[in-house]
Amino acid sequence: MTDASDAGAVLDHRAEAVLDRDGLDALVRVLKARGRTVIGPTVRDGAIVLDELESADALPYGWGVELEAGRYRLRRREDGAAFAHSAGPQSWKSFLHPQRVRQWSADRGPDGAPVVREEKQESISYAFLGVRPCDLRAIQILDRVMSGGRYRDPTYLSRRTGAFLIAAECTEPGATCFCVSMGSGPAADAGYDLALTEVVDDTGHRFLCRSGSEEGAAVLAELPGRSPDDSTRAAATQAVSGAADRMGRSMPPVDLRMLMRDNLEAERWDDVTARCLSCGNCTMVCPTCFCTTTEDVTDLTGDHAERWRLWDSCYDLDFSLLHGGPVRSTPRSRYRQWLTHKLGTWHDQFDSSGCVGCGRCIVWCPTGIDLTEEAHALHQEATQRENTP
């Protein structure tokens, strides 16, 4: 690796090293020494959640998960792996696009006139440790939505600008994962500063680490690693390719955008919405859903007021409320809006799908609705319709 102390050195963006657990702990220390707030997975309240890490010891070593539609359970692992778990209830959206943001506050002045103060955006230098490839793609999608168009979101920009992303390639997908169908994993191909591939075998527990940016190479140069050996590279490659073959779910091999467009009146919509509670869980856990509403609040005296931006959901009856009532008044219309937007019309707005195949919406749906099952059912109904004389 390049000596970080040599100011004139040209750092190789493709630098590689093998780290052990001490090296991972050193990574957290180096990032904190650079003034970054390190966020990563840890075990709390019966789930693997994202939280600030003081050291790498807080990572969920030896914990995995059991996933199914409407079901999430922690389970102990014998190998002590740190990243052998699937997506939890949170995504990195919680830090980049927070659930609640105060936009301004106002107080009644001595003369009775309001004095309005715009909320200053807090600039946080984040380092995200353990970003799954599907979530890496989700961050790229949010970048396009929140900062790539005409209207740029200052809160998102203040948190996203300069964020240091450490991907953890997927080596053990869950039963609800389908990132292969969406082209978003299990390998990390772009958009990271560092990428880790965890290897646990008879040779030991280690992490193949490669850089994807100049800053990533500089951080890697400060870590106590060794040069990669052929066996570690081969084991890492095999672990990721093996994960691709063990996806728990898949989408039908068709153009999902056209499938949604051409089946707006399918009977399947009645079947799925007979089970849908319109609770909005799927939109809350989705790493790319971004809709918000505003709420004005005052204190009991009426002398102080605040405006807050809050996450909103297209399942809310008031989401499409106009002067004559809600545009989407039925659960059928609201579920159809969510799925057709996520898989179809998102392309028209943002030139990509809005789904990354993480499976969170399946796991955290209280009635176990599975969007891959619904896509297959819509495809089957369309095929039967086309083949019926």
Coordinates of C-alpha atoms in Angstrom, one line a residue:
M1 CA 0.0 0.0 0.0
T2 CA 1.0 3.6 -0.6
D3 CA 2.6 5.4 2.4
A4 CA 0.0 7.9 3.5
S5 CA 2.7 10.1 5.0
D6 CA 4.2 10.8 1.6
A7 CA 2.4 13.9 0.5
G8 CA 3.6 13.6 -3.0
A9 CA 2.5 10.0 -3.4
V10 CA -0.2 9.1 -6.0
L11 CA -2.6 6.8 -4.2
D12 CA -3.9 3.8 -6.2
H13 CA -7.7 3.9 -6.2
R14 CA -7.7 0.2 -6.6
A15 CA -5.6 -0.6 -3.6
E16 CA -6.3 -3.9 -1.8
A17 CA -5.5 -5.3 1.6
V18 CA -6.6 -8.1 3.9
L19 CA -7.7 -7.0 7.3
D20 CA -8.4 -9.0 10.5
R21 CA -10.7 -7.9 13.3
D22 CA -8.0 -5.6 14.7
G23 CA -7.8 -4.0 11.2
L24 CA -11.6 -3.5 11.2
D25 CA -11.3 -1.8 14.7
A26 CA -8.5 0.3 13.3
L27 CA -10.8 1.4 10.5
V28 CA -13.3 2.8 12.9
R29 CA -10.6 4.6 14.9
V30 CA -9.1 6.1 11.7
L31 CA -12.5 7.3 10.6
K32 CA -13.3 8.8 14.0
A33 CA -9.9 10.5 14.0
R34 CA -10.8 12.1 10.7
G35 CA -13.8 13.7 12.4
R36 CA -16.4 11.3 11.0
T37 CA -19.5 9.9 12.8
V38 CA -19.3 6.2 12.1
I39 CA -22.7 4.4 11.7
G40 CA -22.9 0.7 11.3
P41 CA -25.0 -2.4 12.2
T42 CA -25.3 -3.5 15.8
V43 CA -27.6 -5.7 17.9
R44 CA -30.3 -4.0 19.9
D45 CA -33.9 -4.9 20.9
G46 CA -34.0 -8.2 19.1
A47 CA -32.9 -6.8 15.7
I48 CA -29.8 -5.7 13.8
V49 CA -30.1 -2.0 13.7
L50 CA -28.0 0.9 12.4
D51 CA -26.4 3.1 15.1
E52 CA -23.3 5.1 15.9
L53 CA -20.3 2.9 16.6
E54 CA -17.6 3.7 19.1
S55 CA -15.6 0.7 18.0
A56 CA -15.9 -2.3 15.7
D57 CA -16.5 -4.4 18.7
A58 CA -20.2 -3.3 18.5
L59 CA -20.6 -5.0 15.1
P60 CA -23.0 -8.0 15.2
Y61 CA -20.3 -10.6 15.3
G62 CA -21.8 -14.1 15.5
W63 CA -25.4 -12.9 14.7
G64 CA -27.5 -13.8 11.6
V65 CA -31.2 -13.5 10.8
E66 CA -34.1 -15.6 9.8
L67 CA -36.4 -13.9 7.3
E68 CA -39.7 -14.7 5.7
A69 CA -42.7 -12.7 4.7
G70 CA -43.9 -10.9 7.8
R71 CA -41.2 -12.5 10.0
Y72 CA -37.8 -11.4 11.3
R73 CA -35.8 -13.3 13.9
L74 CA -32.2 -13.0 15.2
R75 CA -30.2 -16.3 15.3
R76 CA -26.8 -17.1 16.6
R77 CA -24.0 -18.1 14.2
E78 CA -21.1 -20.4 15.1
D79 CA -18.6 -18.7 12.7
G80 CA -18.5 -15.3 14.4
A81 CA -19.1 -13.4 11.1
A82 CA -19.9 -9.7 11.4
F83 CA -21.8 -9.1 8.1
A84 CA -23.6 -12.4 7.5
H85 CA -27.0 -11.0 8.0
S86 CA -29.6 -9.5 5.7
A87 CA -31.2 -6.0 5.7
G88 CA -32.7 -5.0 9.0
P89 CA -35.6 -2.7 9.7
Q90 CA -33.6 0.5 9.0
S91 CA -31.9 1.7 6.0
W92 CA -29.3 4.5 5.5
K93 CA -32.2 6.7 4.4
S94 CA -32.9 7.2 8.1
F95 CA -29.6 9.2 8.4
L96 CA -29.6 10.9 5.0
H97 CA -33.3 11.7 4.8
P98 CA -34.4 11.8 8.4
Q99 CA -38.0 11.0 9.5
R100 CA -38.4 14.5 11.1
V101 CA -36.8 17.7 10.1
R102 CA -37.7 21.1 11.6
Q103 CA -37.7 23.7 8.7
W104 CA -38.3 26.9 10.6
S105 CA -39.6 28.3 13.9
A106 CA -41.3 31.5 14.8
D107 CA -41.9 33.5 18.0
R108 CA -44.3 36.4 18.6
G109 CA -42.2 39.6 19.1
P110 CA -42.8 42.3 21.7
D111 CA -44.8 44.3 19.1
G112 CA -46.9 41.2 18.2
A113 CA -45.2 40.6 14.9
P114 CA -43.8 37.1 14.3
V115 CA -40.0 36.7 14.1
V116 CA -39.2 33.7 11.8
R117 CA -35.9 31.8 12.0
E118 CA -35.0 29.4 9.3
E119 CA -33.5 26.2 10.6
K120 CA -29.8 25.8 9.9
Q121 CA -28.9 22.5 8.3
E122 CA -26.6 20.5 10.5
S123 CA -23.6 19.3 8.6
I124 CA -22.5 15.8 9.7
S125 CA -19.5 14.0 8.3
Y126 CA -20.8 10.5 8.2
A127 CA -19.0 7.2 7.6
F128 CA -21.4 4.3 6.8
L129 CA -19.8 1.0 7.7
G130 CA -21.4 -2.2 6.3
V131 CA -23.5 -0.8 3.4
R132 CA -25.0 -3.7 1.5
P133 CA -24.7 -3.5 -2.3
C134 CA -28.5 -3.2 -2.6
D135 CA -28.4 -0.3 -0.1
L136 CA -25.5 1.2 -2.0
R137 CA -27.7 1.3 -5.1
A138 CA -30.5 2.8 -2.9
I139 CA -28.3 5.6 -1.9
Q140 CA -27.5 6.3 -5.6
I141 CA -31.2 6.3 -6.3
L142 CA -31.8 8.8 -3.5
D143 CA -28.9 10.9 -4.8
R144 CA -30.8 11.2 -8.1
V145 CA -34.1 12.0 -6.5
M146 CA -32.9 14.4 -3.8
S147 CA -30.0 16.2 -5.4
G148 CA -30.0 15.3 -9.1
G149 CA -32.9 17.3 -10.4
R150 CA -34.1 20.9 -10.5
Y151 CA -35.1 20.9 -6.8
R152 CA -32.3 19.9 -4.5
D153 CA -33.0 19.0 -0.9
P154 CA -30.7 21.0 1.4
T155 CA -31.1 18.6 4.3
Y156 CA -30.1 15.6 2.2
L157 CA -27.2 17.4 0.7
S158 CA -25.8 18.5 4.0
R159 CA -25.8 14.9 5.2
R160 CA -24.8 13.2 2.0
T161 CA -22.0 15.5 0.8
G162 CA -18.7 13.9 1.7
A163 CA -20.2 10.8 3.3
F164 CA -17.7 7.9 3.4
L165 CA -19.3 4.7 2.2
I166 CA -17.9 1.3 3.2
A167 CA -19.7 -1.5 1.4
A168 CA -20.0 -5.0 2.8
E169 CA -20.5 -7.4 -0.1
C170 CA -23.3 -10.0 0.5
T171 CA -22.2 -13.5 1.2
E172 CA -25.3 -14.9 2.8
P173 CA -28.6 -13.6 1.3
G174 CA -31.9 -13.9 3.2
A175 CA -35.0 -15.8 2.2
T176 CA -36.6 -12.5 1.0
C177 CA -33.6 -11.1 -0.9
F178 CA -33.8 -10.6 -4.7
C179 CA -31.1 -8.1 -5.5
V180 CA -29.9 -10.3 -8.5
S181 CA -33.2 -9.7 -10.2
M182 CA -32.8 -5.9 -9.7
G183 CA -29.1 -5.8 -10.8
S184 CA -28.1 -4.4 -7.4
G185 CA -26.0 -7.2 -5.8
P186 CA -24.6 -9.2 -4.2
A187 CA -21.3 -7.7 -5.4
A188 CA -20.5 -4.0 -4.9
D189 CA -19.5 -2.6 -8.3
A190 CA -19.4 1.2 -7.8
G191 CA -20.3 4.1 -5.5
Y192 CA -18.2 3.1 -2.5
D193 CA -15.0 4.4 -0.9
L194 CA -14.1 1.0 0.5
A195 CA -15.6 -2.4 -0.1
L196 CA -15.2 -5.4 2.3
T197 CA -15.7 -9.0 1.5
E198 CA -15.8 -11.1 4.7
V199 CA -14.2 -14.6 4.6
V200 CA -14.5 -17.1 7.4
D201 CA -12.8 -20.5 6.7
D202 CA -10.2 -22.9 8.0
T203 CA -7.5 -20.2 7.4
G204 CA -9.2 -17.7 9.7
H205 CA -11.6 -14.8 9.9
R206 CA -10.6 -11.9 7.6
F207 CA -11.8 -9.2 5.3
L208 CA -10.7 -8.5 1.8
C209 CA -10.8 -4.7 1.5
R210 CA -10.5 -2.7 -1.7
S211 CA -10.6 1.0 -2.3
G212 CA -12.9 2.8 -4.7
S213 CA -11.9 6.4 -4.3
E214 CA -8.9 8.5 -3.5
E215 CA -10.0 9.0 0.1
G216 CA -10.7 5.3 0.4
A217 CA -7.2 4.5 -0.7
A218 CA -5.8 7.0 1.8
V219 CA -7.8 5.4 4.7
L220 CA -6.7 1.9 3.6
A221 CA -3.1 3.0 3.7
E222 CA -3.4 3.8 7.4
L223 CA -4.7 0.4 8.3
P224 CA -2.7 -2.6 9.6
G225 CA -3.4 -4.9 6.7
R226 CA -1.4 -7.4 4.5
S227 CA -1.3 -7.9 0.8
P228 CA -4.1 -10.2 -0.5
D229 CA -3.2 -13.8 -1.2
D230 CA -4.7 -15.9 -3.9
S231 CA -6.7 -18.1 -1.6
T232 CA -8.4 -15.1 0.1
R233 CA -9.2 -13.6 -3.2
A234 CA -10.7 -16.9 -4.5
A235 CA -12.6 -17.5 -1.3
A236 CA -14.1 -13.9 -1.4
T237 CA -15.1 -14.3 -5.1
Q238 CA -16.7 -17.7 -4.4
A239 CA -18.6 -16.4 -1.4
V240 CA -20.1 -13.5 -3.4
S241 CA -20.9 -15.6 -6.5
G242 CA -22.4 -18.3 -4.2
A243 CA -24.7 -15.7 -2.7
A244 CA -26.0 -14.8 -6.2
D245 CA -27.1 -18.5 -6.6
R246 CA -28.9 -18.6 -3.3
M247 CA -31.3 -15.7 -3.6
G248 CA -34.5 -16.4 -1.7
R249 CA -36.8 -14.5 -4.1
S250 CA -36.8 -13.4 -7.8
M251 CA -38.8 -11.2 -10.1
P252 CA -40.3 -12.6 -13.3
P253 CA -37.8 -12.3 -16.2
V254 CA -39.8 -9.7 -18.0
D255 CA -39.8 -5.9 -18.4
L256 CA -41.3 -4.9 -15.1
R257 CA -42.0 -1.4 -16.3
M258 CA -44.2 -2.7 -19.2
L259 CA -45.7 -5.4 -16.9
M260 CA -47.0 -2.6 -14.6
R261 CA -48.1 -0.4 -17.4
D262 CA -50.1 -3.0 -19.2
N263 CA -51.9 -4.6 -16.2
L264 CA -53.5 -1.7 -14.4
E265 CA -56.9 -3.4 -14.5
A266 CA -55.7 -6.9 -13.6
E267 CA -57.9 -8.9 -11.2
R268 CA -54.8 -9.6 -9.0
W269 CA -55.0 -6.1 -7.6
D270 CA -58.2 -7.1 -5.8
D271 CA -56.6 -10.2 -4.4
V272 CA -53.6 -8.4 -2.9
T273 CA -55.5 -5.5 -1.5
A274 CA -57.9 -7.8 0.3
R275 CA -54.8 -8.5 2.4
C276 CA -53.3 -5.0 2.5
L277 CA -53.9 -3.0 5.7
S278 CA -52.7 0.3 4.1
C279 CA -50.4 0.7 7.1
G280 CA -47.5 2.1 5.1
N281 CA -44.9 -0.2 6.7
C282 CA -43.5 -1.0 3.3
T283 CA -42.9 2.7 2.5
M284 CA -41.3 3.3 5.9
V285 CA -38.7 0.5 5.6
C286 CA -38.1 1.0 1.9
P287 CA -34.6 2.5 1.3
T288 CA -35.8 4.6 -1.6
C289 CA -39.3 5.9 -0.7
F290 CA -38.9 9.6 -0.1
C291 CA -42.3 11.2 0.1
T292 CA -42.9 13.8 2.9
T293 CA -45.6 16.1 4.3
T294 CA -45.4 19.2 6.4
E295 CA -46.9 19.9 9.8
D296 CA -47.3 23.2 11.6
V297 CA -47.4 23.1 15.4
T298 CA -47.8 25.8 18.1
D299 CA -47.4 25.9 21.8
L300 CA -50.3 26.4 24.1
T301 CA -49.8 30.1 24.3
G302 CA -49.7 30.6 20.5
D303 CA -46.5 32.6 20.9
H304 CA -44.3 29.9 19.4
A305 CA -44.8 28.0 16.2
E306 CA -42.7 25.4 14.2
R307 CA -42.9 23.8 10.8
W308 CA -41.7 20.2 10.5
R309 CA -41.2 18.0 7.5
L310 CA -42.2 14.4 8.2
W311 CA -42.1 11.2 6.2
D312 CA -45.3 10.4 4.5
S313 CA -46.8 7.4 2.7
C314 CA -48.8 7.0 -0.4
Y315 CA -50.9 4.5 1.6
D316 CA -52.3 7.4 3.7
L317 CA -55.8 8.3 2.7
D318 CA -54.9 12.0 2.9
F319 CA -51.8 11.6 0.7
S320 CA -53.7 12.4 -2.5
L321 CA -56.4 14.6 -0.8
L322 CA -57.6 17.4 -3.0
H323 CA -60.5 19.8 -2.5
G324 CA -63.0 17.2 -3.7
G325 CA -61.6 14.3 -1.6
P326 CA -58.7 11.8 -2.0
V327 CA -57.8 10.8 -5.5
R328 CA -57.0 7.3 -4.3
S329 CA -59.8 6.4 -2.0
T330 CA -59.5 2.6 -2.0
P331 CA -56.7 0.3 -0.7
R332 CA -56.6 -1.2 -4.3
S333 CA -55.7 2.2 -5.8
R334 CA -53.1 3.0 -3.2
Y335 CA -51.3 -0.4 -3.4
R336 CA -51.4 -0.3 -7.1
Q337 CA -49.9 3.3 -7.0
W338 CA -47.1 2.1 -4.8
L339 CA -46.1 -1.0 -6.8
T340 CA -46.5 0.5 -10.3
H341 CA -44.5 3.6 -9.2
K342 CA -41.8 1.5 -7.5
L343 CA -41.3 -0.9 -10.5
G344 CA -42.7 1.1 -13.4
T345 CA -43.2 4.9 -13.5
W346 CA -40.1 5.5 -11.4
H347 CA -38.2 5.0 -14.7
D348 CA -40.1 7.9 -16.2
Q349 CA -39.2 10.2 -13.4
F350 CA -35.7 9.1 -12.5
D351 CA -34.4 6.8 -15.2
S352 CA -34.2 3.7 -13.0
S353 CA -36.3 1.3 -11.0
G354 CA -37.2 2.4 -7.5
C355 CA -36.6 -1.1 -6.1
V356 CA -33.2 -2.6 -5.2
G357 CA -34.3 -6.1 -4.1
C358 CA -33.5 -5.7 -0.4
G359 CA -36.7 -7.5 0.6
R360 CA -37.5 -5.2 3.6
C361 CA -41.1 -4.5 2.4
I362 CA -41.7 -8.3 2.4
V363 CA -40.3 -8.9 5.9
W364 CA -41.9 -6.0 7.6
C365 CA -45.4 -6.3 6.1
P366 CA -47.7 -7.4 8.9
T367 CA -49.7 -9.6 6.5
G368 CA -46.7 -10.9 4.6
I369 CA -47.5 -9.4 1.2
D370 CA -44.6 -10.2 -1.1
L371 CA -44.1 -7.9 -4.1
T372 CA -42.2 -10.5 -6.0
E373 CA -45.2 -12.9 -5.6
E374 CA -47.5 -10.1 -6.9
A375 CA -45.3 -9.4 -9.9
H376 CA -45.2 -13.1 -10.8
A377 CA -49.0 -13.3 -10.3
L378 CA -49.5 -10.2 -12.6
H379 CA -47.3 -11.8 -15.2
Q380 CA -49.1 -15.1 -15.0
E381 CA -52.5 -13.4 -15.3
A382 CA -51.3 -11.4 -18.3
T383 CA -49.9 -14.6 -20.0
Q384 CA -53.1 -16.5 -19.5
R385 CA -55.1 -13.6 -20.9
E386 CA -52.9 -13.4 -24.0
N387 CA -53.3 -17.2 -24.5
T388 CA -57.0 -17.3 -24.1
P389 CA -58.8 -17.3 -27.5

